Each structure stands twice: as C-alpha cells, then as structure tokens.
PDB file of C-alpha atoms in Angstrom:
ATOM      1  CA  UNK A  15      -3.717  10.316  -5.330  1.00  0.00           C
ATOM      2  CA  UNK A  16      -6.473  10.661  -7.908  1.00  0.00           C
ATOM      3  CA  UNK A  17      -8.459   6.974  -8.807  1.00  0.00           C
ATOM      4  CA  UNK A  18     -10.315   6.451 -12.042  1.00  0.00           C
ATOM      5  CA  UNK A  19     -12.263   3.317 -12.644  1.00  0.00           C
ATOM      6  CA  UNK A  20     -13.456   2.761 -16.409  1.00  0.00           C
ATOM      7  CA  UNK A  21     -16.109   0.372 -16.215  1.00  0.00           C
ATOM      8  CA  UNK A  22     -18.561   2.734 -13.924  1.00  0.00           C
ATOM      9  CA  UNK A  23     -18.987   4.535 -17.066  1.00  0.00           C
ATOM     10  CA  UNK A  24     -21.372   2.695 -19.949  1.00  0.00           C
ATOM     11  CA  UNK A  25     -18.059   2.013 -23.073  1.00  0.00           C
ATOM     12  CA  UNK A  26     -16.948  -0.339 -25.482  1.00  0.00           C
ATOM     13  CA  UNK A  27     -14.378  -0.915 -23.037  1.00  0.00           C
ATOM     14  CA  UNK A  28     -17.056  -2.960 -20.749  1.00  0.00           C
ATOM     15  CA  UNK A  29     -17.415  -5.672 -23.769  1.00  0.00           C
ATOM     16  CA  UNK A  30     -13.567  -6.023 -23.647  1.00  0.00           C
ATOM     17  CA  UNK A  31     -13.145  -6.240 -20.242  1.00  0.00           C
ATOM     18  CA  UNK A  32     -16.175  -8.716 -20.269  1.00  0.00           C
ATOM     19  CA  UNK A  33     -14.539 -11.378 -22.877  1.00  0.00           C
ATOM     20  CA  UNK A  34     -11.216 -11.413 -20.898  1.00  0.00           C
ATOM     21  CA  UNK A  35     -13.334 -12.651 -18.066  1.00  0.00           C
ATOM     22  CA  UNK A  36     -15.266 -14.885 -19.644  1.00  0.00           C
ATOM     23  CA  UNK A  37     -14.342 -18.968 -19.474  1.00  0.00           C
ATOM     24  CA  UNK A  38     -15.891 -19.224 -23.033  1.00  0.00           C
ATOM     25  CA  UNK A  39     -13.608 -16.606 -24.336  1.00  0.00           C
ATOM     26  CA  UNK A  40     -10.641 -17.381 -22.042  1.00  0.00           C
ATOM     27  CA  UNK A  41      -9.555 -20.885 -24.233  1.00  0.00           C
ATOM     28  CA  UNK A  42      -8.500 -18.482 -27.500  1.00  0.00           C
ATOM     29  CA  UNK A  43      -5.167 -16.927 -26.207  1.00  0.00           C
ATOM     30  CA  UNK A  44      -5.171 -14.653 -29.439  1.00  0.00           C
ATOM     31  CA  UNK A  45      -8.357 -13.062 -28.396  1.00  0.00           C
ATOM     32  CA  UNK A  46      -7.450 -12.544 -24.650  1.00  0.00           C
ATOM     33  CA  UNK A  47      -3.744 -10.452 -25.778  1.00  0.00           C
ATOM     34  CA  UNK A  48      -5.944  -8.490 -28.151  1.00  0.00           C
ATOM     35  CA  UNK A  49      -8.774  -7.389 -25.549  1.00  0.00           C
ATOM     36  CA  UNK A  50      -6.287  -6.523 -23.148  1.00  0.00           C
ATOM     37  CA  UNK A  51      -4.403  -4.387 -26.005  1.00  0.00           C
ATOM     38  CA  UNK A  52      -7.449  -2.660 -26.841  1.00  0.00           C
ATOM     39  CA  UNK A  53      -8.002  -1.803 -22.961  1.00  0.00           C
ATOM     40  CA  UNK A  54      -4.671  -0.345 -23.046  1.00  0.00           C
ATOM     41  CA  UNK A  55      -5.436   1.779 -26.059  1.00  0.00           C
ATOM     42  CA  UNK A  56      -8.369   3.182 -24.792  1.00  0.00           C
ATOM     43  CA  UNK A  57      -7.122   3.386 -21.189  1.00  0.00           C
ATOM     44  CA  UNK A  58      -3.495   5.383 -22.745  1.00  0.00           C
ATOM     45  CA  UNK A  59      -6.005   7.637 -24.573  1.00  0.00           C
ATOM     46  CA  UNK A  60      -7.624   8.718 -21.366  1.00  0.00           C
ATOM     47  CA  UNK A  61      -4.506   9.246 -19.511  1.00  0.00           C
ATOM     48  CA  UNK A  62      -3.328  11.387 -22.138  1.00  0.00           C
ATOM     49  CA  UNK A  63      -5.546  14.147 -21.128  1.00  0.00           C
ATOM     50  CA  UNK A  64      -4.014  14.614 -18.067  1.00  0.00           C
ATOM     51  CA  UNK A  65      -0.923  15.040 -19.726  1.00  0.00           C
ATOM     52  CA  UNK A  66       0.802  18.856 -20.240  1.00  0.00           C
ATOM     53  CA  UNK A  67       0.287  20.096 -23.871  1.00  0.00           C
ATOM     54  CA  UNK A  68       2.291  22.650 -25.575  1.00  0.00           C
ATOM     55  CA  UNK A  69       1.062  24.657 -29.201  1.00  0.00           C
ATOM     56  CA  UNK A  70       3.434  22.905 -32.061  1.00  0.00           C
ATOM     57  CA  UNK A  71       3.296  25.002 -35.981  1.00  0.00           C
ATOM     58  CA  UNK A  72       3.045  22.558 -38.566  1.00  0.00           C
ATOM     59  CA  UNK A  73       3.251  22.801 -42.241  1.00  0.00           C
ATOM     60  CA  UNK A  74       0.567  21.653 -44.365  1.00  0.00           C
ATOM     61  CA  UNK A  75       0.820  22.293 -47.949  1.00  0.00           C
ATOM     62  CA  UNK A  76      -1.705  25.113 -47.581  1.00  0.00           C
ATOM     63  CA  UNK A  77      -0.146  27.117 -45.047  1.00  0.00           C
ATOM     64  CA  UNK A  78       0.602  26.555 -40.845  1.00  0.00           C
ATOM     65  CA  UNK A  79      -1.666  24.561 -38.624  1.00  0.00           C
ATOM     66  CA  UNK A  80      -1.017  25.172 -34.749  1.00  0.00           C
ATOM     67  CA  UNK A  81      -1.801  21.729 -32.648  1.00  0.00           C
ATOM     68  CA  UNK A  82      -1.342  21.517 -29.001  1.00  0.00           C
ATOM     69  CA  UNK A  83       0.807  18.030 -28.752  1.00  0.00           C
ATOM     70  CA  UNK A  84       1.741  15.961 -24.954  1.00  0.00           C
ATOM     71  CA  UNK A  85       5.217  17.910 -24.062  1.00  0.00           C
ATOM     72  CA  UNK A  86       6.088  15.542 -21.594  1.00  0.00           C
ATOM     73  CA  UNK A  87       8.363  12.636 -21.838  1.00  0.00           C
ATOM     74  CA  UNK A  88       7.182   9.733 -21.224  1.00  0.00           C
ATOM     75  CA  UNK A  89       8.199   5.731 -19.692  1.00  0.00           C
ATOM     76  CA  UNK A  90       6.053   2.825 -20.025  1.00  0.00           C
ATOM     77  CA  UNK A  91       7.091   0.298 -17.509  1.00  0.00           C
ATOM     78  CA  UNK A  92       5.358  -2.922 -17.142  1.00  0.00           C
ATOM     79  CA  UNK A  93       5.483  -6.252 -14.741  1.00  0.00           C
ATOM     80  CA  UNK A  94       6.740  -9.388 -16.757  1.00  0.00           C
ATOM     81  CA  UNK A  95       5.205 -11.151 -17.978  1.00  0.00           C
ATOM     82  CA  UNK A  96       1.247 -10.794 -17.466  1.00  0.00           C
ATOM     83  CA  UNK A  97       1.952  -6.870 -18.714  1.00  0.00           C
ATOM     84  CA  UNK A  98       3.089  -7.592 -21.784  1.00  0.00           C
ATOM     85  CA  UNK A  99      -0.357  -7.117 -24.284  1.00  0.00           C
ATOM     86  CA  UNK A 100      -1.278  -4.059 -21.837  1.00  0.00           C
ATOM     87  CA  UNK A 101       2.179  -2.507 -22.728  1.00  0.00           C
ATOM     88  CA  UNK A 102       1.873  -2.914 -26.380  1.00  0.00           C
ATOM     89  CA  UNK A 103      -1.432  -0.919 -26.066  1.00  0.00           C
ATOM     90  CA  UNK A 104      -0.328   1.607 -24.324  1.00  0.00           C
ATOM     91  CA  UNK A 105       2.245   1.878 -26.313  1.00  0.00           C
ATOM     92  CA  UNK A 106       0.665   1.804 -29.311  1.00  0.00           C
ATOM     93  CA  UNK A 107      -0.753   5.271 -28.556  1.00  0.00           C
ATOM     94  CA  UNK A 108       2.539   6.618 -26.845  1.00  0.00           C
ATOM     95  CA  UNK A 109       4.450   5.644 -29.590  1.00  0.00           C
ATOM     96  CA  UNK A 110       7.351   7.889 -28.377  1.00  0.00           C
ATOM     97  CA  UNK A 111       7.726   6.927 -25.326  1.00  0.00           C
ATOM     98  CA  UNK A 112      10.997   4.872 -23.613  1.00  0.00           C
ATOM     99  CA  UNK A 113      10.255   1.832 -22.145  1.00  0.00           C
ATOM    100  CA  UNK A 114      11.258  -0.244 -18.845  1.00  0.00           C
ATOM    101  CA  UNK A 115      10.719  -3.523 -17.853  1.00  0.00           C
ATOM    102  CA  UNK A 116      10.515  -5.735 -14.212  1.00  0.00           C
ATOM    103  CA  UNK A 117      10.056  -8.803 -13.875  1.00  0.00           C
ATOM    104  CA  UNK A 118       8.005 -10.275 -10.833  1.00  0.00           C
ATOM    105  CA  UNK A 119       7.069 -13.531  -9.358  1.00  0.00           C
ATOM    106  CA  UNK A 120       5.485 -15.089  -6.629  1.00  0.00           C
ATOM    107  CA  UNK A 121       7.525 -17.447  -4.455  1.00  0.00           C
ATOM    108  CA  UNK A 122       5.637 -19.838  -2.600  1.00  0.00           C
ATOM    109  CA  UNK A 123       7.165 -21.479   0.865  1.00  0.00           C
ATOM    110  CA  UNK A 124       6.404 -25.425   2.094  1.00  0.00           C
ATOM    111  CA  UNK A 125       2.866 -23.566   3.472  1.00  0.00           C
ATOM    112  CA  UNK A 126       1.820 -21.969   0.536  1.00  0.00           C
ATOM    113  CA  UNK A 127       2.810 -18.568   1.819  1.00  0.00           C
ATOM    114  CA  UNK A 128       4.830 -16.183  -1.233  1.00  0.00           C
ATOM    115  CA  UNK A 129       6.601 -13.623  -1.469  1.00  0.00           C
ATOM    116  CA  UNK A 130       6.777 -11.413  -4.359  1.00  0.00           C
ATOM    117  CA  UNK A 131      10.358 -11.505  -5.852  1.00  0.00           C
ATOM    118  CA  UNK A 132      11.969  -8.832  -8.557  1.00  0.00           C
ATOM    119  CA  UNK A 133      15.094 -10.402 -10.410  1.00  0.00           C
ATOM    120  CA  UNK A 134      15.175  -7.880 -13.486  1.00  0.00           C
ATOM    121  CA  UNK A 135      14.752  -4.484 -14.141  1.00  0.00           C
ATOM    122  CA  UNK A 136      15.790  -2.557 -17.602  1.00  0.00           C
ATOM    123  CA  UNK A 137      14.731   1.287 -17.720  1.00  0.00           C
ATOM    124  CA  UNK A 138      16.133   4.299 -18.877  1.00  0.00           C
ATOM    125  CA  UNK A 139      16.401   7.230 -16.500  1.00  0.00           C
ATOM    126  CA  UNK A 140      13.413   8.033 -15.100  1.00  0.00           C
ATOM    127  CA  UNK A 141      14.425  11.785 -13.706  1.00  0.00           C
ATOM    128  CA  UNK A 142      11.696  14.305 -13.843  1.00  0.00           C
ATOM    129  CA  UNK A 143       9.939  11.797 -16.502  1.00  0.00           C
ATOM    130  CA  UNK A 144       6.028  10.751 -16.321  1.00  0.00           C
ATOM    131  CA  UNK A 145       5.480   6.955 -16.139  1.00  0.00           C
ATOM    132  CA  UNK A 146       2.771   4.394 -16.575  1.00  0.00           C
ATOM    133  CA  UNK A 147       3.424   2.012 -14.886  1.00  0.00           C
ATOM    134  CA  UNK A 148       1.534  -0.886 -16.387  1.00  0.00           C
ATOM    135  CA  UNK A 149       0.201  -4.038 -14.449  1.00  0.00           C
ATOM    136  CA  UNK A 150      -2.984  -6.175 -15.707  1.00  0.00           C
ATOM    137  CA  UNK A 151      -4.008  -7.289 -12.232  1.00  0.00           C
ATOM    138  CA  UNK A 152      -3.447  -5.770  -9.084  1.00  0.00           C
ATOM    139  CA  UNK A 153      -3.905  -7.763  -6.162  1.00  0.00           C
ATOM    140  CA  UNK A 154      -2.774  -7.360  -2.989  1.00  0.00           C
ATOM    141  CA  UNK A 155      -0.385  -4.373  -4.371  1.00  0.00           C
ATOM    142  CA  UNK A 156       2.388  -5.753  -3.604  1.00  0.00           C
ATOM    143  CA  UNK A 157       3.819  -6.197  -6.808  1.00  0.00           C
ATOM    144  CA  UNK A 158       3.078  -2.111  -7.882  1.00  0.00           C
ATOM    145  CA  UNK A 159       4.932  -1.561  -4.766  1.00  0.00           C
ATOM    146  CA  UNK A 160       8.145  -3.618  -5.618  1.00  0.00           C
ATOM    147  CA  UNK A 161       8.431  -2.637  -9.141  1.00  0.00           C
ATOM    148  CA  UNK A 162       7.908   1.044  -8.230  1.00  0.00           C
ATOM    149  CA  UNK A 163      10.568   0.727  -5.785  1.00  0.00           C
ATOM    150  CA  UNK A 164      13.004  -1.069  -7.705  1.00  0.00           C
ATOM    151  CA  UNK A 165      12.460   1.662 -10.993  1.00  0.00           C
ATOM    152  CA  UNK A 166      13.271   4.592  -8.159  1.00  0.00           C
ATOM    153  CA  UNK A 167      16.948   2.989  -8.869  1.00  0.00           C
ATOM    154  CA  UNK A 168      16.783   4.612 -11.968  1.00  0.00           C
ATOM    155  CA  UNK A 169      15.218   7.801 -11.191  1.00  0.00           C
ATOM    156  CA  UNK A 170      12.352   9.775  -9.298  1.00  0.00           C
ATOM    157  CA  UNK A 171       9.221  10.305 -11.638  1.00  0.00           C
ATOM    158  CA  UNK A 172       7.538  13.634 -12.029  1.00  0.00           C
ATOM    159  CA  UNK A 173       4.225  11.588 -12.019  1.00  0.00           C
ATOM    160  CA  UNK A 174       3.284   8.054 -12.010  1.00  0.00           C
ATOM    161  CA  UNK A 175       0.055   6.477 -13.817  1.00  0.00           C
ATOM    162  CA  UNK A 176      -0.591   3.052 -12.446  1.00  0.00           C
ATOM    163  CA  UNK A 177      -2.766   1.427 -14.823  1.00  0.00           C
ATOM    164  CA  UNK A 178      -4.650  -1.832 -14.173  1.00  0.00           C
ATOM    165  CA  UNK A 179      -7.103  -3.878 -15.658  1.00  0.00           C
ATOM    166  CA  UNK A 180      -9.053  -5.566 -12.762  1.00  0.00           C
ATOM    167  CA  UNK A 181      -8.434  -4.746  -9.074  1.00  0.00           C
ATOM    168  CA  UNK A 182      -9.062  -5.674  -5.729  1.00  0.00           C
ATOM    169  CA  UNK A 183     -10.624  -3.441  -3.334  1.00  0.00           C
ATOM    170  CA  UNK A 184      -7.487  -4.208  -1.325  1.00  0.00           C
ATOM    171  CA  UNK A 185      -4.864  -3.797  -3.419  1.00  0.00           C
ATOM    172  CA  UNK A 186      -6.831  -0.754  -4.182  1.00  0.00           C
ATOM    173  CA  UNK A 187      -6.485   0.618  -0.876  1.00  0.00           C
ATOM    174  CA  UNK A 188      -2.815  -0.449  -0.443  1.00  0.00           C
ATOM    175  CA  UNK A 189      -1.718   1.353  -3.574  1.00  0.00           C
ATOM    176  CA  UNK A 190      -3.919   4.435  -2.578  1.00  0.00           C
ATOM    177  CA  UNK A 191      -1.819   4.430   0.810  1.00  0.00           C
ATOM    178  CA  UNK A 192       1.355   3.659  -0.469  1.00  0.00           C
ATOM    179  CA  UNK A 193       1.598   6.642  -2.824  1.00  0.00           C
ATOM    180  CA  UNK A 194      -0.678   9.310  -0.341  1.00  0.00           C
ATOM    181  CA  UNK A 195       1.781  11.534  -0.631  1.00  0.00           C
ATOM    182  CA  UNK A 196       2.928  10.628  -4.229  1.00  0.00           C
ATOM    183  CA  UNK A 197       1.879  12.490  -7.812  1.00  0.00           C
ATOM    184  CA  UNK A 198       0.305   9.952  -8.562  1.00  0.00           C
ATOM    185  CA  UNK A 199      -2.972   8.547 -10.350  1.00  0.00           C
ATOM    186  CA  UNK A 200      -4.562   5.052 -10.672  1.00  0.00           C
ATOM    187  CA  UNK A 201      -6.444   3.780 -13.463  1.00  0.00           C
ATOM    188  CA  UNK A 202      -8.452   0.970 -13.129  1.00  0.00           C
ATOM    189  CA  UNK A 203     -10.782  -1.032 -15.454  1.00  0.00           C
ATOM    190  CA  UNK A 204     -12.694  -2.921 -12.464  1.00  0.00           C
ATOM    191  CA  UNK A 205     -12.772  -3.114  -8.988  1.00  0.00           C
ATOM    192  CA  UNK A 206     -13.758  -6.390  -7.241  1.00  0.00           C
ATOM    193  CA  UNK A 207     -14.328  -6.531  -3.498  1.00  0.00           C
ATOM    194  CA  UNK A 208     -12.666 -10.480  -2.887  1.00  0.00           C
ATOM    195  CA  UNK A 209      -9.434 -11.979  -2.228  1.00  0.00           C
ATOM    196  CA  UNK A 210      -8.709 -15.754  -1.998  1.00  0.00           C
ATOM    197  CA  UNK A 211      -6.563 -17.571   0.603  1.00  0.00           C
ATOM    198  CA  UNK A 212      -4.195 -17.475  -2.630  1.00  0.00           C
ATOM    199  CA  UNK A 213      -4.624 -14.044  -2.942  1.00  0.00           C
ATOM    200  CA  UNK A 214      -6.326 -14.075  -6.311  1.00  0.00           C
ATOM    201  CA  UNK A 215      -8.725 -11.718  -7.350  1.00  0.00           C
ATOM    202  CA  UNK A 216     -12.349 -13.042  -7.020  1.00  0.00           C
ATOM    203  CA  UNK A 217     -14.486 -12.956  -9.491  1.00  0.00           C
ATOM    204  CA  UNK A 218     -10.889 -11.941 -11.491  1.00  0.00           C
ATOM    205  CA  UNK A 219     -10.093 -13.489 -14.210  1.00  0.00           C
ATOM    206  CA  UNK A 220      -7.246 -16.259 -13.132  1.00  0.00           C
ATOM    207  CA  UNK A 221      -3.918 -15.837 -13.956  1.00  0.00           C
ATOM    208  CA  UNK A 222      -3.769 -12.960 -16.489  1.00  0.00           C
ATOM    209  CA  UNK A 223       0.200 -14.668 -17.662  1.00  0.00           C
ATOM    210  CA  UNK A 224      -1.079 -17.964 -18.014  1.00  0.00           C
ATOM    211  CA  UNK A 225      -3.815 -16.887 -19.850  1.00  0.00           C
ATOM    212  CA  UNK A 226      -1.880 -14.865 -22.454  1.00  0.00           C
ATOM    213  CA  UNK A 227       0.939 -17.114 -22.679  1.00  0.00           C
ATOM    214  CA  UNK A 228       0.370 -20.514 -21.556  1.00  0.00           C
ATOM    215  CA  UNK A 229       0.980 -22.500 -18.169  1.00  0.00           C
ATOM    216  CA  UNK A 230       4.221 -22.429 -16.643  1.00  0.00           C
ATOM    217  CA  UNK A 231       5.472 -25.276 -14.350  1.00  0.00           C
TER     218      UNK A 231
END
C-alpha cells in the first residue's frame, strides 16, 4: 500500500487545510464545506494520475485531436455525514463517476467506550471498479475499515483510494495494515502524531460533521 501526504509538499492546499483548523475560521460553516471541497478537488486531481489512460479521437472543427482520457470506471464512496463537502470535491473533478454512500457513528456505552456502528449503505456494484473511498478524518481507522467492509457486499474493487484530510499516526498505521495486501493507496492531507482518551485527533480539527453541519444531540 502506497501513502501520499499533501501537506509535506509547499501548495495552496496548506492555506486550506490551515483555515479548516483554525478556531477563527471554524465559526463560518460556509467557509469550512468550501475548504474541504477545494481539498477534494485538488486531492481528486492528484489521484487521477495514477489512474489508466487510454488515446480518445476527437473532432474539433479543424480536424482530429487525440487526448489520452482516465479509462477506468470509477465509485466515490464516502462516510455520512462528515464526508459530504469532500465528496462533492472529488466529485466535482470525477464528474462521471457512480457514487455510494455509508453511514457511520460512534456509539458510546455508560463508560464512554464506542463502538463504530454502520446502519446504511447505497452503492452500485463495485466489481472490478476503482474507488475513493472518501473520509475527512481518520482516526483510529476504524471507520475506513467498516465502511470498506460493508461496500465488499457490493463488490470487490480493482483498487481503492482512501482519501483523508487529517490523520492520525495511528489510524495511519491501522489502515496501512489492514489493506497490506490490498491495491490500495492512501491519501492524506496531514498526519498528526496524538490521540485523545476520546479518540480525537490532536491538534485535529474537532468534529469535522459538527463543524460542517451543526451540533447534533
């Protein structure tokens, strides 16, 4: 499993990923969607070069142009509901693609223990298909893990792209484990070294959802 992590290259993606940290920033819900769509544009448009390319004739209205276009076909899949703004960017840029959806939630015990819990899944087939699998934070990797499982119901990928905005070193590691022996490649825009007790991402961000789309109860 190949890992690629944005922000040790100097980009405009470091601003981005900069704001949606940023407690000053954080307050304007608006802003924090758009930054993480614009992450997912630029982070689709890197992926994309690891896609396979075939020559395609097209007719100008001075004669044939040949153009090497992605041949593959291709699933976005994302975590409800935190991956919502990263799936529209990605999207935006695989504007062909099918998409699937999981949703995801942590359920906490009397101790504060969870458990992550999947109640919905819609996806086409995913048979011999190349997905990105889209998740703004990954944590402890548990999440990646149950979503990836519960989309092999549908089909096993040719390739998977995990693609993430801020990681822990952790769930890093677990994800790298978990798919050893997978075609697989992880795309990160950060990598922080800390867990809480809670299993947040320190520094992080919070809770990307929340963030995005309000506080739930």
């Amino acid at each position: 499993m190949q890992t690629k992590i944005f922000n040790q290259e100097q980009s405009i993606f470091n601003r981005f990923i900069a704001e949606i940290r940023d407690t000053s920033i954080q307050n304007d819900p608006m802003r924090f969607r758009r930054n993480i769509e614009r992450m997912g544009e630029i982070m689709a448009y890197e992926v994309s070069k690891d896609l396979i390319y075939t020559d395609k004739s097209v007719t100008t209205p001075l004669g044939i142009a040949i153009e090497k276009v992605p041949s593959e076909e291709v699933v976005i899949a994302s975590i409800l509901r935190a991956g919502l703004p990263l799936h529209q960017g990605v999207l935006n840029y695989f504007d062909r693609s099918e998409n699937a959806f999981v949703s995801a939630y942590r359920k906490y015990n009397e101790k504060g223990d969870f458990d992550i819990h999947i109640e919905y899944i819609s996806s086409p087939s995913l048979d011999g298909k190349t997905v990105l699998l889209c998740d703004p934070m990954l944590a402890t990797g548990t999440s990646i893990e149950l979503a990836y499982k519960a989309l092999l119901h549908r089909g096993k990928p040719k390739h998977v792209h995990i693609v993430s905005l801020i990681a822990s070193q952790a769930g890093v590691q677990y994800v790298e484990n978990m798919f050893k022996d997978e075609p697989a490649t992880l795309w990160l825009g950060a990598v922080d070294e800390e867990l809480n007790a809670k299993s947040y991402i320190v520094p992080g961000l919070g809770d990307a959802g929340d963030l995005a789309y309000g506080s739930k109860i």
